[in-house]
C-alpha atoms as one frame of an Amber mdcrd trajectory, in Angstrom:
protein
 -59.589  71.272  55.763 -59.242  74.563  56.945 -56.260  76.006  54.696 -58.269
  75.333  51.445 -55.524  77.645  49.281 -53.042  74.617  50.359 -55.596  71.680
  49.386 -54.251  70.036  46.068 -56.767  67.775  44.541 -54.839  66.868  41.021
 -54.408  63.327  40.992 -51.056  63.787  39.368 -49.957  65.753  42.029 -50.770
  63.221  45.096 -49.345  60.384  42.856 -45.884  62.138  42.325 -46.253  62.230
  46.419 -46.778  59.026  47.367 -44.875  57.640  44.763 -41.612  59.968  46.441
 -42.704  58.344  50.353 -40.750  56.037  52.036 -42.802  55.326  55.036 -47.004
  55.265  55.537 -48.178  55.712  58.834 -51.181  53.311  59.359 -53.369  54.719
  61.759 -55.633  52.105  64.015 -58.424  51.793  66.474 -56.918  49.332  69.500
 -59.971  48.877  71.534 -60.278  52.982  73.105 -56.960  53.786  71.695 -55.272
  54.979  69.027 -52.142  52.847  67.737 -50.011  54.262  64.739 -47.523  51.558
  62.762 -45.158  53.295  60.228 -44.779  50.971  57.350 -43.015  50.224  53.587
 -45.475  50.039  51.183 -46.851  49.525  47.762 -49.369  51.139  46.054 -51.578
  51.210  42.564 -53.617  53.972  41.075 -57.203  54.577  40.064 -58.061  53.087
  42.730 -55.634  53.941  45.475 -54.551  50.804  46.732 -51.815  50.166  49.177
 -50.374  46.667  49.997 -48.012  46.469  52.986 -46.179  43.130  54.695 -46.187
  41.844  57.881 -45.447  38.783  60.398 -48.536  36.766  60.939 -49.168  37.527
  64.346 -48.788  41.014  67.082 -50.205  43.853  68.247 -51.219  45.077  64.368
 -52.673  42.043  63.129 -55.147  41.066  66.522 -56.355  45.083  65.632 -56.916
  44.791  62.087 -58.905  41.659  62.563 -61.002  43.139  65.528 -61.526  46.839
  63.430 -60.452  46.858  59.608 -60.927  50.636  59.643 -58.164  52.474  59.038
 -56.505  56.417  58.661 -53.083  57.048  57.011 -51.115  59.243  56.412 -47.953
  60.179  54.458 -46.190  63.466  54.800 -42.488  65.295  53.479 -41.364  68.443
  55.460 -38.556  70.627  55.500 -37.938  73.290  58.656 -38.039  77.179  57.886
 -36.023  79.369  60.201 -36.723  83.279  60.639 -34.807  85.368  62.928 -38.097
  85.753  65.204 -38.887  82.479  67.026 -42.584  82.842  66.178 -41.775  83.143
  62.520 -40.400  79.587  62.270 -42.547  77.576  59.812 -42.681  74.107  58.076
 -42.971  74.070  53.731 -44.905  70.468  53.554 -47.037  68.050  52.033 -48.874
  65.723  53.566 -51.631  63.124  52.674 -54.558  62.048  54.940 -57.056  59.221
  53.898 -59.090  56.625  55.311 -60.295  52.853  53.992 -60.269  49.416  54.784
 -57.676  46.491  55.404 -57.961  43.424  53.582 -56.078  40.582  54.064 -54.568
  38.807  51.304 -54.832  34.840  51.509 -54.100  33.849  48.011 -50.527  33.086
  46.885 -50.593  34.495  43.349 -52.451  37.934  44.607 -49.773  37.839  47.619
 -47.164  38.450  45.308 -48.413  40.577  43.366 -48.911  42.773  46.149 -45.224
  42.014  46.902 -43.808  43.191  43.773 -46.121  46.470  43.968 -43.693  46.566
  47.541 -40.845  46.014  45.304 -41.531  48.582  42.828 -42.076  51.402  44.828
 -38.776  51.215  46.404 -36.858  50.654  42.927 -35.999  46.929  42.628 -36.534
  45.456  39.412 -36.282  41.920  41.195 -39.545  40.354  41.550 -41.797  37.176
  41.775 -38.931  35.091  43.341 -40.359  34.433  46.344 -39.785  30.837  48.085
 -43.225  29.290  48.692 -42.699  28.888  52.060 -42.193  32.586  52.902 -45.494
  33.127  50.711 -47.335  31.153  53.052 -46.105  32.116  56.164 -46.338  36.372
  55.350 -49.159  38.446  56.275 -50.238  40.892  53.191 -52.353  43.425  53.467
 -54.169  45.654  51.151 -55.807  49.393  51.883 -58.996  50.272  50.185 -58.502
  53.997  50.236 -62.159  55.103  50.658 -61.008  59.166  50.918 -58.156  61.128
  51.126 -56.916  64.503  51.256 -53.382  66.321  49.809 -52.485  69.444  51.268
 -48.969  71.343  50.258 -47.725  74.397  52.054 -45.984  76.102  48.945
């Protein structure tokens, strides 16, 4: 990190961020390129942990199972004008880690990943899931190996 007066490392701090995201952008390795999936998520702390859905089959699942390895990144941003045009700035946070995808094949840890889904977006309905949906849904589940939390102000 160059900026290391913006890195944050208090673990309160990146939770109150990530717990305020709406979207994670999973970053992956297709082949020689680069392929970035913005996602709903769930997470849980010490360890970092993120659990995400999916269908069972495209373009994110034939990469995961060909390279588990994995960057993300959340981020919140608000424009700053100036009356000079080079003056413009950005007042952000942003989040950049790296770890693993899992995938989740039993039913019981499947929705318990669900309702981590669930949680973070502020439903208090949970574990009703019809069995069939259970076994037809991909779940997933990020190791977070390392990250990094850098805020502007």
């Amino acid at each position: 990190m160059r900026r290391n007066d913006r890195k944050k490392t208090d673990p309160k701090v990146i939770q109150k961020m990530v717990k305020a995201a709406q979207v994670l952008r999973l970053g992956l390795v297709d082949k020689e390129n680069p392929y970035i999936v913005p996602l709903n998520f769930g997470v849980e702390f010490n360890p970092m942990v993120f659990y995400f859905h999916c269908a069972s089959y495209g373009r994110k699942v034939d990469i995961l199972q060909r390279n588990n390895s994995v960057c993300f990144q959340i981020d919140e941003g608000r424009l700053v004008t100036a009356n000079v045009p080079c003056d413009w700035g950005m007042e952000y946070k942003s989040i950049l880690g790296y770890g693993k995808i899992l995938f989740i094949e039993e039913p019981n840890d499947k929705i318990f990943a669900l309702n981590r889904i669930m949680e973070h977006y502020g439903s208090k309905k949970k574990g009703n899931y019809p069995p069939v949906q259970i076994q037809k849904i991909t779940v997933l589940k990020l190791v977070v190996d390392s990250l990094s939390c850098k805020i502007s102000k």
